[in-house]
mmCIF file of C-alpha atoms in Angstrom:
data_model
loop_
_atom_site.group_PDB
_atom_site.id
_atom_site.type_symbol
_atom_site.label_atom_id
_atom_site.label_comp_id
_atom_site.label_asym_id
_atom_site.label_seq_id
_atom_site.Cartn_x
_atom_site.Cartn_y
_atom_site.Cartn_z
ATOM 1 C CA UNK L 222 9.149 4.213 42.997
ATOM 2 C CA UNK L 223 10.930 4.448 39.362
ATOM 3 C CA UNK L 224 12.060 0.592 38.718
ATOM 4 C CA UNK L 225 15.170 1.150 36.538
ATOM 5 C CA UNK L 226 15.556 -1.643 34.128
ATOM 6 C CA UNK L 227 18.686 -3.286 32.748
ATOM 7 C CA UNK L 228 19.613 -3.353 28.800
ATOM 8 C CA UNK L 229 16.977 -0.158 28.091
ATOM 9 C CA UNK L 230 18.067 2.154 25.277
ATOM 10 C CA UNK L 231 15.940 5.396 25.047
ATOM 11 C CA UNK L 232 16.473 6.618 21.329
ATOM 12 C CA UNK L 233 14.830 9.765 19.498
ATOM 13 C CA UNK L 234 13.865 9.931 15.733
ATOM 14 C CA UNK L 235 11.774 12.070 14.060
ATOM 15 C CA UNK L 236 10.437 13.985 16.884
ATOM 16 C CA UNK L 237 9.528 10.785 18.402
ATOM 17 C CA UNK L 238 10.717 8.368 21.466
ATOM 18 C CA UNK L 239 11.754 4.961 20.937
ATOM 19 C CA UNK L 240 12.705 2.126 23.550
ATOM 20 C CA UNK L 241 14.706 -0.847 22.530
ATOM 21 C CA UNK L 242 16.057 -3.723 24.267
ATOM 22 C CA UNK L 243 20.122 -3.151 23.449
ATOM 23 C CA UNK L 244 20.568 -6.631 23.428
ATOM 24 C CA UNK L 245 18.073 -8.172 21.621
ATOM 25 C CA UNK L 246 17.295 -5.331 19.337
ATOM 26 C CA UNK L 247 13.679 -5.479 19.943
ATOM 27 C CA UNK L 248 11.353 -2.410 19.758
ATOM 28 C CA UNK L 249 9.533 -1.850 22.654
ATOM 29 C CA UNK L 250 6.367 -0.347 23.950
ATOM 30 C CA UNK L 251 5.964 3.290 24.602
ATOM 31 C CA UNK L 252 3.398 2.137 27.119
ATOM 32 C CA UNK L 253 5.802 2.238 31.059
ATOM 33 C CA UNK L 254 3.887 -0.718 32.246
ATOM 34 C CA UNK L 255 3.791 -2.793 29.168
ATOM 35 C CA UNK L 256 7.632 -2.079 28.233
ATOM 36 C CA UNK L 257 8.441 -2.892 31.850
ATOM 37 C CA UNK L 258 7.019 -6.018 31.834
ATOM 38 C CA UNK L 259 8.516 -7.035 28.558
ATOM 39 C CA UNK L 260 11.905 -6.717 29.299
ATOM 40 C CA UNK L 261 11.996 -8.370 32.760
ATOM 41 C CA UNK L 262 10.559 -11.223 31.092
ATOM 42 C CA UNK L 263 13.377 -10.412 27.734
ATOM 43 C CA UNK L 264 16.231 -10.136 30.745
ATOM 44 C CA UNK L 265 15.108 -13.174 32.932
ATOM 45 C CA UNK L 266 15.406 -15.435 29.504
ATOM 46 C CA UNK L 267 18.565 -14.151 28.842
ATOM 47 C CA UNK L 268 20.185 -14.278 32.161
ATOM 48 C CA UNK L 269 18.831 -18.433 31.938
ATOM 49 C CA UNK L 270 20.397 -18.561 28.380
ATOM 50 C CA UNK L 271 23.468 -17.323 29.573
ATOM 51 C CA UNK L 272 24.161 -20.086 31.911
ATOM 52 C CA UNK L 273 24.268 -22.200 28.712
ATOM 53 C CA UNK L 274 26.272 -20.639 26.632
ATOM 54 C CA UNK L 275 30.152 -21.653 26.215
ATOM 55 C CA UNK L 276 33.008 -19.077 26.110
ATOM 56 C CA UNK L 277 34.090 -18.713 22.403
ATOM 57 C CA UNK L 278 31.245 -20.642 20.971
ATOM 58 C CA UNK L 279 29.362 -19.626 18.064
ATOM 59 C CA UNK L 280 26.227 -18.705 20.509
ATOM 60 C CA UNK L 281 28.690 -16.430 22.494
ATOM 61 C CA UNK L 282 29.869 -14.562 19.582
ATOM 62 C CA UNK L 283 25.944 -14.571 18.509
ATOM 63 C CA UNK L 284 25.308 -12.773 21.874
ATOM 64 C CA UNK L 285 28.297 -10.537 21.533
ATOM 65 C CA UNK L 286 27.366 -8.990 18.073
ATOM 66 C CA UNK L 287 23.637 -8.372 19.188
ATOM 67 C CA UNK L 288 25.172 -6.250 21.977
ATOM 68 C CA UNK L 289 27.408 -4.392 19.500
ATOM 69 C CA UNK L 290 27.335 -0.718 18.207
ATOM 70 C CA UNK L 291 27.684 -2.696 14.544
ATOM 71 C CA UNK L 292 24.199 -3.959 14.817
ATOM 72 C CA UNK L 293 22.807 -1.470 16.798
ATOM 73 C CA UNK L 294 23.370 0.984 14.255
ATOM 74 C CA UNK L 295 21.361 -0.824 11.735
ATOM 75 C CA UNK L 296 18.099 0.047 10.374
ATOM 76 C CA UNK L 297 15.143 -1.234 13.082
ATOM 77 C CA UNK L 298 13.492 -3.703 10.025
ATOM 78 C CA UNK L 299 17.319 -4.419 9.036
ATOM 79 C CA UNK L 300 17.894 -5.536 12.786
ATOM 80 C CA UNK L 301 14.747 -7.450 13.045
ATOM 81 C CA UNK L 302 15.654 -9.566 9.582
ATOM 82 C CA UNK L 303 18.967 -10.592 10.859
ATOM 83 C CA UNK L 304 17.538 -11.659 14.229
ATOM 84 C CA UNK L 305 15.909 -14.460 12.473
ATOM 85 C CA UNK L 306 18.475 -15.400 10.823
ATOM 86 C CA UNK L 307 20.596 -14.983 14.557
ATOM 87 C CA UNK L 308 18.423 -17.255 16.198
ATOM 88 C CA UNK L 309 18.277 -19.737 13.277
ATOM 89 C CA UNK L 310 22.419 -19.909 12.944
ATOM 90 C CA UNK L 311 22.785 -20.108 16.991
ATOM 91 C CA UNK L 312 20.174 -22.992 16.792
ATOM 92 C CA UNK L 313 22.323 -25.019 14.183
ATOM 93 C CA UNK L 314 25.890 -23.792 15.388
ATOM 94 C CA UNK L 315 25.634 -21.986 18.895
ATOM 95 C CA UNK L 316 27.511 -25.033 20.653
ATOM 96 C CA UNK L 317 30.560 -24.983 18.096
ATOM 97 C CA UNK L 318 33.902 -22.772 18.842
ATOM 98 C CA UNK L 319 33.875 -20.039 16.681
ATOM 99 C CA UNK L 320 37.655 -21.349 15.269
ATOM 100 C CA UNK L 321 35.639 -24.827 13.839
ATOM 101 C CA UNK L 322 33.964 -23.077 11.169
ATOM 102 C CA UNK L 323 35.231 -23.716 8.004
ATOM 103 C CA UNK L 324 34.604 -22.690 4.215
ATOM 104 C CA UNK L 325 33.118 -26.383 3.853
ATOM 105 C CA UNK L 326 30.284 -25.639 6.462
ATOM 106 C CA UNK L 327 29.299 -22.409 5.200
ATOM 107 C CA UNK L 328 28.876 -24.289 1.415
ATOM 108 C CA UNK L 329 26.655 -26.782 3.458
ATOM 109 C CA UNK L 330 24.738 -24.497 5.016
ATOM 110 C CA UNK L 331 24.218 -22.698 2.259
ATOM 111 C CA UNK L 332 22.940 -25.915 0.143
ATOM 112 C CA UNK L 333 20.975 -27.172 3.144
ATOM 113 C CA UNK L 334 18.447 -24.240 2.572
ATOM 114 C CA UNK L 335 19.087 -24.391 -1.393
ATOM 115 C CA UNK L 336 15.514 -25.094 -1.843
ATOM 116 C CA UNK L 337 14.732 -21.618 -0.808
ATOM 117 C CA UNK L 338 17.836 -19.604 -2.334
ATOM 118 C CA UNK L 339 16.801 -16.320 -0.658
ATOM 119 C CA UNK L 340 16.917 -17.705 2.425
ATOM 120 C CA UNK L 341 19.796 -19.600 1.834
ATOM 121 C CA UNK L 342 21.799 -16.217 0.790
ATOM 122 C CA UNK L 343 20.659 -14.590 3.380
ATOM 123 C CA UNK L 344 22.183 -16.432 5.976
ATOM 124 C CA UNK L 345 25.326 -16.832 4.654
ATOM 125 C CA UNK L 346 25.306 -12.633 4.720
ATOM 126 C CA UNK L 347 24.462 -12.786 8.242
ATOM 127 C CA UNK L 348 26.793 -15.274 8.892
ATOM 128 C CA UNK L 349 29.631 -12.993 7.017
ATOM 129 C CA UNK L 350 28.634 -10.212 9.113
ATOM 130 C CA UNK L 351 28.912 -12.021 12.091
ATOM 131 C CA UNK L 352 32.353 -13.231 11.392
ATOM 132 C CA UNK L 353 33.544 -10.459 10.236
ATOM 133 C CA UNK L 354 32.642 -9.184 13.860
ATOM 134 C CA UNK L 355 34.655 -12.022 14.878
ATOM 135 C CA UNK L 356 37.723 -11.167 13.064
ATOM 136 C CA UNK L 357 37.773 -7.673 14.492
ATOM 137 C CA UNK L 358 37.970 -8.326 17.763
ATOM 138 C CA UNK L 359 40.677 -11.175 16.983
ATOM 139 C CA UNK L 360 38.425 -14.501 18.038
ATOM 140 C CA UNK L 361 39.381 -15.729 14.565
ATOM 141 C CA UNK L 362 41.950 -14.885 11.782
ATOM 142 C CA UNK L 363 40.075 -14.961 8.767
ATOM 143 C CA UNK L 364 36.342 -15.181 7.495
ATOM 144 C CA UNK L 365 35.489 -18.350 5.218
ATOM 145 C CA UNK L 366 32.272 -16.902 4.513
ATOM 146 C CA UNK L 367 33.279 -14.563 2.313
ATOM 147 C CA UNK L 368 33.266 -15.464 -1.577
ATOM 148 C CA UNK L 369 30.293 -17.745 -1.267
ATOM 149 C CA UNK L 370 28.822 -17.560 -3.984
ATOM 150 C CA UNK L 371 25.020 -16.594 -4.249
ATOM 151 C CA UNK L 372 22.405 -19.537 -5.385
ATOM 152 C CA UNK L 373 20.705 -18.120 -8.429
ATOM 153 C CA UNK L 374 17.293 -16.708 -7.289
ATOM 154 C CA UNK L 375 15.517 -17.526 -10.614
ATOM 155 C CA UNK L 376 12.963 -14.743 -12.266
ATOM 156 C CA UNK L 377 12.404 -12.911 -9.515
ATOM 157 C CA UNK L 378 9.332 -11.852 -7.721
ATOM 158 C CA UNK L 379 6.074 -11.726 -10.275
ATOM 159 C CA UNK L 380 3.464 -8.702 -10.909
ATOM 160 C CA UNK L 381 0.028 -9.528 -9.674
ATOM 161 C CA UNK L 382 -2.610 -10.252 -12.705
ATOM 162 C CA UNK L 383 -5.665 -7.780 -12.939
ATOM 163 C CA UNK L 384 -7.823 -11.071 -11.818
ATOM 164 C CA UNK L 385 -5.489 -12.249 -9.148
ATOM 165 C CA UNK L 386 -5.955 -8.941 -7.439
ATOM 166 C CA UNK L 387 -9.662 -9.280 -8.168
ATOM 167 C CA UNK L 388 -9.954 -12.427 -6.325
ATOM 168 C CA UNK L 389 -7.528 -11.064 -3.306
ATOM 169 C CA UNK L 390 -10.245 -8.109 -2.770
ATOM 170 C CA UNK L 391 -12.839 -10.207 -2.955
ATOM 171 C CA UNK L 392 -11.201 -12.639 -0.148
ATOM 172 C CA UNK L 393 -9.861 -9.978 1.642
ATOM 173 C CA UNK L 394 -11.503 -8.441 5.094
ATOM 174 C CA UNK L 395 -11.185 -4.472 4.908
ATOM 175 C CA UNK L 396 -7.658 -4.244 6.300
ATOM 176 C CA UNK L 397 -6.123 -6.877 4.204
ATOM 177 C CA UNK L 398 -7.626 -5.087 1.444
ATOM 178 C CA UNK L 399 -6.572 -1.962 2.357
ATOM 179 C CA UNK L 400 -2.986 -3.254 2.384
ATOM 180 C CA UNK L 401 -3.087 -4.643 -0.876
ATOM 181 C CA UNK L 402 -4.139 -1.508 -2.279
ATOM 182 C CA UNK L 403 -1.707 0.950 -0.543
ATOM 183 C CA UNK L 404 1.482 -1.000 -2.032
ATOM 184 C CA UNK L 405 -0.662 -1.432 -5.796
ATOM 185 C CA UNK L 406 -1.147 2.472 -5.864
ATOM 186 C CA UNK L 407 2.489 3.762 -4.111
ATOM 187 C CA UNK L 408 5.001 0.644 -4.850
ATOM 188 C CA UNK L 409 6.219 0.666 -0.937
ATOM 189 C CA UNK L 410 7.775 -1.991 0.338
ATOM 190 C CA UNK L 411 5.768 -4.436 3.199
ATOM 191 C CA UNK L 412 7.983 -2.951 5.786
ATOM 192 C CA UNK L 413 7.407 0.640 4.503
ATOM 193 C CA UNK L 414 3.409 0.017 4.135
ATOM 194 C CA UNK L 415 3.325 -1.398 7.492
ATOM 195 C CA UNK L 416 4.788 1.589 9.353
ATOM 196 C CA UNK L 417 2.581 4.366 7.741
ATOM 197 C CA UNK L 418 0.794 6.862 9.707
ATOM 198 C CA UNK L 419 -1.895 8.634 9.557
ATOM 199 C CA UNK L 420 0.038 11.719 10.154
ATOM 200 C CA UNK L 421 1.604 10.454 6.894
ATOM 201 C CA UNK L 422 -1.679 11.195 4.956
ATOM 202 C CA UNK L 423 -3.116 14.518 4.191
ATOM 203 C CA UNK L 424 -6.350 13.787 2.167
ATOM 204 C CA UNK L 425 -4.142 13.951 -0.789
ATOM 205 C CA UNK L 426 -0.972 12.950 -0.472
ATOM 206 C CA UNK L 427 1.026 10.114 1.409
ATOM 207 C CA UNK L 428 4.890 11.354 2.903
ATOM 208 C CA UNK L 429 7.393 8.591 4.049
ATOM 209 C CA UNK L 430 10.955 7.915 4.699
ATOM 210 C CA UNK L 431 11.621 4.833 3.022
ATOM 211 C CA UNK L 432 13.213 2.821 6.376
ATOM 212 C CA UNK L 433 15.780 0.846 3.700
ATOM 213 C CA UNK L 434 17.410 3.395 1.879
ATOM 214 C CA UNK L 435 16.058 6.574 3.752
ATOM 215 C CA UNK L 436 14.870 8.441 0.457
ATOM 216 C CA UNK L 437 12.123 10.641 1.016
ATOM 217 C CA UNK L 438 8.827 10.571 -1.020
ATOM 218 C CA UNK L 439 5.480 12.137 -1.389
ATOM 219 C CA UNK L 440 3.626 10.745 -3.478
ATOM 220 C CA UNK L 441 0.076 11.915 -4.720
ATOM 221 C CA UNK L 442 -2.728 9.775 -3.467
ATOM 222 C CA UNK L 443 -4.894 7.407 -6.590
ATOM 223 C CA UNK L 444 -8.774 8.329 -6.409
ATOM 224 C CA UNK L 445 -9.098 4.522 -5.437
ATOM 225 C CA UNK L 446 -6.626 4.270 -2.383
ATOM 226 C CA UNK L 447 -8.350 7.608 -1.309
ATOM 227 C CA UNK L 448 -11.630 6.122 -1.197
ATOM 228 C CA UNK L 449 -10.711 3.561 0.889
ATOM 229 C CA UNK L 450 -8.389 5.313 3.155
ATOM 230 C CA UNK L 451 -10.712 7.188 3.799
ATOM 231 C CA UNK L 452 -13.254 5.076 4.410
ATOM 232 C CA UNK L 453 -11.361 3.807 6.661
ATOM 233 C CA UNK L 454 -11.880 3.727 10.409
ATOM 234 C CA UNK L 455 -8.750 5.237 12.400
ATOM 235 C CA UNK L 456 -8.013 3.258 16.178
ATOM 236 C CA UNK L 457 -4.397 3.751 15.853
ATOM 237 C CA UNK L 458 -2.013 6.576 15.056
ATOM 238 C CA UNK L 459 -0.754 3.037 12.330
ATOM 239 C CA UNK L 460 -3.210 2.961 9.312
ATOM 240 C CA UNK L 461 -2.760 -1.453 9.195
ATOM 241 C CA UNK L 462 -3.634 -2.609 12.322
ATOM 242 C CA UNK L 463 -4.845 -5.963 13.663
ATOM 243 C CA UNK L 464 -8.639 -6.363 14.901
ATOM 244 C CA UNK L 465 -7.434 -5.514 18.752
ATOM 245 C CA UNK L 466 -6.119 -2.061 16.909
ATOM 246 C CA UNK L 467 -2.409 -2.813 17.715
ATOM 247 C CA UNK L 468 0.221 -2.851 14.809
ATOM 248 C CA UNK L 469 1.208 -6.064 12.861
ATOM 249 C CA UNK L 470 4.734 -7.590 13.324
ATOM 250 C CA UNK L 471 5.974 -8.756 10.485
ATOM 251 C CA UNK L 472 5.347 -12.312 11.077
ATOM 252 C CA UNK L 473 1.810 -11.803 11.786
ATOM 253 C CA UNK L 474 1.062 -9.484 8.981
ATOM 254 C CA UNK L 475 2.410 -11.782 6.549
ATOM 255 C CA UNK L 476 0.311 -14.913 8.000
ATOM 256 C CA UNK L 477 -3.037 -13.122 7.526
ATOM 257 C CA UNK L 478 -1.905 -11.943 3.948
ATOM 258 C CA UNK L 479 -1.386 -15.484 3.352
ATOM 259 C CA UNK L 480 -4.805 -16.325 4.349
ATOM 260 C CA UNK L 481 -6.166 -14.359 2.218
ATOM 261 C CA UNK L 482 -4.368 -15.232 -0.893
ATOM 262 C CA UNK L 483 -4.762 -19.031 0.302
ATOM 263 C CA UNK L 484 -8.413 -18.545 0.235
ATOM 264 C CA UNK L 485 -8.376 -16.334 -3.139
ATOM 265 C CA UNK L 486 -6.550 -19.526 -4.443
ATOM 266 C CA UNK L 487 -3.464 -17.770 -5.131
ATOM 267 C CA UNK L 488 -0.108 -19.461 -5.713
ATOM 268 C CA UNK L 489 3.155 -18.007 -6.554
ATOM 269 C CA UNK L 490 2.356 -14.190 -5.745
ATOM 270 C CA UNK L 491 3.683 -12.512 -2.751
ATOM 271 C CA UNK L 492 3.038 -9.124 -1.355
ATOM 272 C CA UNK L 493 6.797 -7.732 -2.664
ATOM 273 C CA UNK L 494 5.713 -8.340 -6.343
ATOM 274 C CA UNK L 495 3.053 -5.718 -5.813
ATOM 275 C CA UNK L 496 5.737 -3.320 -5.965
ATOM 276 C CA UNK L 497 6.511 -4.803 -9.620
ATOM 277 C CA UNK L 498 2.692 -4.593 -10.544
ATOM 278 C CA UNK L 499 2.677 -0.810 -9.228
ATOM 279 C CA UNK L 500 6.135 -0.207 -11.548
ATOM 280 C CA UNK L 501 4.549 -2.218 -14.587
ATOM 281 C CA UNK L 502 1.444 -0.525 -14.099
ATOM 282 C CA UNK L 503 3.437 3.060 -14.079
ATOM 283 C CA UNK L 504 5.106 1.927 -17.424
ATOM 284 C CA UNK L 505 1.968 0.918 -18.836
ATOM 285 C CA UNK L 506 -0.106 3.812 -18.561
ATOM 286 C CA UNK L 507 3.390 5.822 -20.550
ATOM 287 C CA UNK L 508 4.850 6.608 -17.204
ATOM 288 C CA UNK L 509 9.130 7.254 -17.955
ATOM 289 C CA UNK L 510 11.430 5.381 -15.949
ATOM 290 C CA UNK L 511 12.102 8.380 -13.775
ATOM 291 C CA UNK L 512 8.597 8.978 -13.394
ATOM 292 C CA UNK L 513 8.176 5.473 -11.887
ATOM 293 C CA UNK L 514 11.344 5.897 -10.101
ATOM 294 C CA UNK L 515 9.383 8.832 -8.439
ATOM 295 C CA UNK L 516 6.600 6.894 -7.024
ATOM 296 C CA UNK L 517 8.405 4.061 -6.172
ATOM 297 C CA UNK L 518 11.830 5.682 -4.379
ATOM 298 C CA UNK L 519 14.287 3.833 -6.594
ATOM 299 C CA UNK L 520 17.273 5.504 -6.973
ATOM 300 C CA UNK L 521 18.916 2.429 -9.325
ATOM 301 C CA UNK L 522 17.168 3.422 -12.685
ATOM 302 C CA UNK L 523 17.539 -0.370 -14.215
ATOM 303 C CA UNK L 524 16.125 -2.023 -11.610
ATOM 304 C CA UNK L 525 12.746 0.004 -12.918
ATOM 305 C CA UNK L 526 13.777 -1.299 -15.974
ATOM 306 C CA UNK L 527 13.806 -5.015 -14.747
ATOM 307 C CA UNK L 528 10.525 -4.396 -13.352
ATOM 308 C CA UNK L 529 8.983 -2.701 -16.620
ATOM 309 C CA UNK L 530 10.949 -5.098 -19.112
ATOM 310 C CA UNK L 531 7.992 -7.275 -20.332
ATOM 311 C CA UNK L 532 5.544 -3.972 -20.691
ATOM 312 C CA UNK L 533 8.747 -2.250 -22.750
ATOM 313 C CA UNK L 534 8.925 -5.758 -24.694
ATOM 314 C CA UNK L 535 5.116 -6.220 -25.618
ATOM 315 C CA UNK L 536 5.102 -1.991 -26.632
ATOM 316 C CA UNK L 537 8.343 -2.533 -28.670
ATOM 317 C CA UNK L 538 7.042 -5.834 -30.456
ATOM 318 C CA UNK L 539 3.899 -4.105 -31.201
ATOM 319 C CA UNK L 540 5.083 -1.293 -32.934
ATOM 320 C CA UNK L 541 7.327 -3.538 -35.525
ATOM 321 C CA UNK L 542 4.365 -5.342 -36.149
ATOM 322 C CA UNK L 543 2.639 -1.933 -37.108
ATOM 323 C CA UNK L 544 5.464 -0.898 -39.211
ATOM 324 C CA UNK L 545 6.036 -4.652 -41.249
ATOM 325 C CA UNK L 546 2.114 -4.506 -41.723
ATOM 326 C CA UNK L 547 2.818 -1.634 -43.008
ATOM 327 C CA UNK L 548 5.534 -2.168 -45.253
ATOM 328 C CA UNK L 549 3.646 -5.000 -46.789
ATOM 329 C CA UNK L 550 0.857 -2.590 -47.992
ATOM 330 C CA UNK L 551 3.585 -0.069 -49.812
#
């Protein structure tokens, strides 16, 4: 008998089959039994959420969006950010109306997180989105969200020493190394990393779609990501897996990584400012900034040049040092 489930979207991509849950968002398996199982248990949580939630609340509008062709038609990584950030605002706010927010919550809720500005600009985004949603469909007449200003994010993300990656490899078990070195030597982002195939590696080069702007790349493999690629043992059709040979979620990819560099003793480094070591790396071996902007898909040439500021800095300095030595000897 063929159990037909509820809230099951069937989407093709790239020659391949997808299954999502189309009110949650969530991926699901490709596996019948497995998927099944999932989202009887996704459906039976939401049918005892529902009872809870009030008409016009903020948790009903939070429901209503996540059902919506708007954030449907997101990218999947794009969709599985903002339903953090979903879960977090229906937490704080899901018993409010939706008419009760005001310009002076969104300002607190932005300063409540202001010790992590990222985060805290991030969900006052989401929360524009979302009540921008609202104002289309007339459950409110305006959107005090927007014109929040950002919190200023400070320097930015920082390139990984030569030492600090050092003492990640020599922390690292063989897949946590191996993820290190495929964003060092192709500047991908996590999400991007995390999703490549084997299919996506020929023995010389690596081919991806990068999932956040959808530019497409190939990008010739360094002798030292080759060697351990392939040296690599392949349980999955995914090159990062976990030990049981499924892919990492997000959330669980990032709390090994952090292991890792917790036991290397690291501090302040994340895995995004490898893409900044892989750019200032580019720049100092002579690459140009289109060169770079080859390997690492960006199509806004001065962000390379954010990211290869401090090499173009230390070159620049060092040649008018060469030229006033100089000009002292004539």
């Amino acid at each position: 008998m063929i159990l037909r489930l509820k809230h099951v979207k069937r989407v093709r991509a790239k020659g391949r089959i997808y299954w999502y849950h189309r009110i949650t968002g969530e991926r699901l398996s490709v596996n019948p039994e497995d998927r099944a199982a999932r989202v009887l248990n996704i459906n039976a949580t939401l049918k005892g959420t529902a009872r809870r939630i009030t008409l016009g609340s903020v948790a009903d509008l939070i429901t209503q969006y996540r059902a919506s062709p708007e954030f449907h038609g997101l990218r999947e990584r794009t969709r599985r950010e903002y339903l953090g950030y979903l879960d977090l605002l229906g937490e704080m706010w899901g018993s409010q109306p939706i008419t009760a927010i005001e310009r002076k919550h969104v300002l607190a809720l932005r300063d409540k997180f202001a010790e992590t500005p990222g985060k805290a600009n991030k969900i006052v985004t989401v929360l524009r989105i979302v009540l921008a949603f609202a104002r289309d469909r007339d459950f409110r007449d305006d959107n005090p969200a927007v014109g929040i200003k950002k919190l200023k994010m400070g320097s930015g993300y920082r390139a990984w020493p030569d030492e600090s990656i050092a003492a990640f490899l020599d922390s690292a078990p063989p897949m946590m190394a191996l993820a290190l070195k495929i964003a060092l030597y192709t500047g991908q982002r996590e999400g991007d990393v995390l999703a490549m195939t084997w299919h996506d590696y020929d023995g010389n080069n690596i081919r991806l779609v990068q999932s956040k702007t959808g530019t497409k790349l190939t990008i010739p493999v360094h002798s030292a990501l080759k060697a351990a690629l392939d040296a690599q043992e392949r349980v999955s059709p995914i090159i990062l897996t976990t030990e049981t040979g499924k892919p990492f979620t997000d959330s669980n990819f990032r709390h090994h990584f952090g292991k890792v560099r917790k036991a290397a003793g690291l501090r302040g480094l994340v895995f995004h400012g490898l893409r900044y070591t892989a750019a200032k790396n580019l720049a100092e071996a002579g690459c140009t900034t289109r060169e770079i902007a080859s390997i690492t898909g960006h199509k806004a040439l001065a962000m390379i040049e954010k990211y290869t500021r401090g090499v173009d800095q230390e070159r620049s300095a060092g040649a008018a040092i060469v030229k006033l030595e100089n000009a002292k000897r004539t």
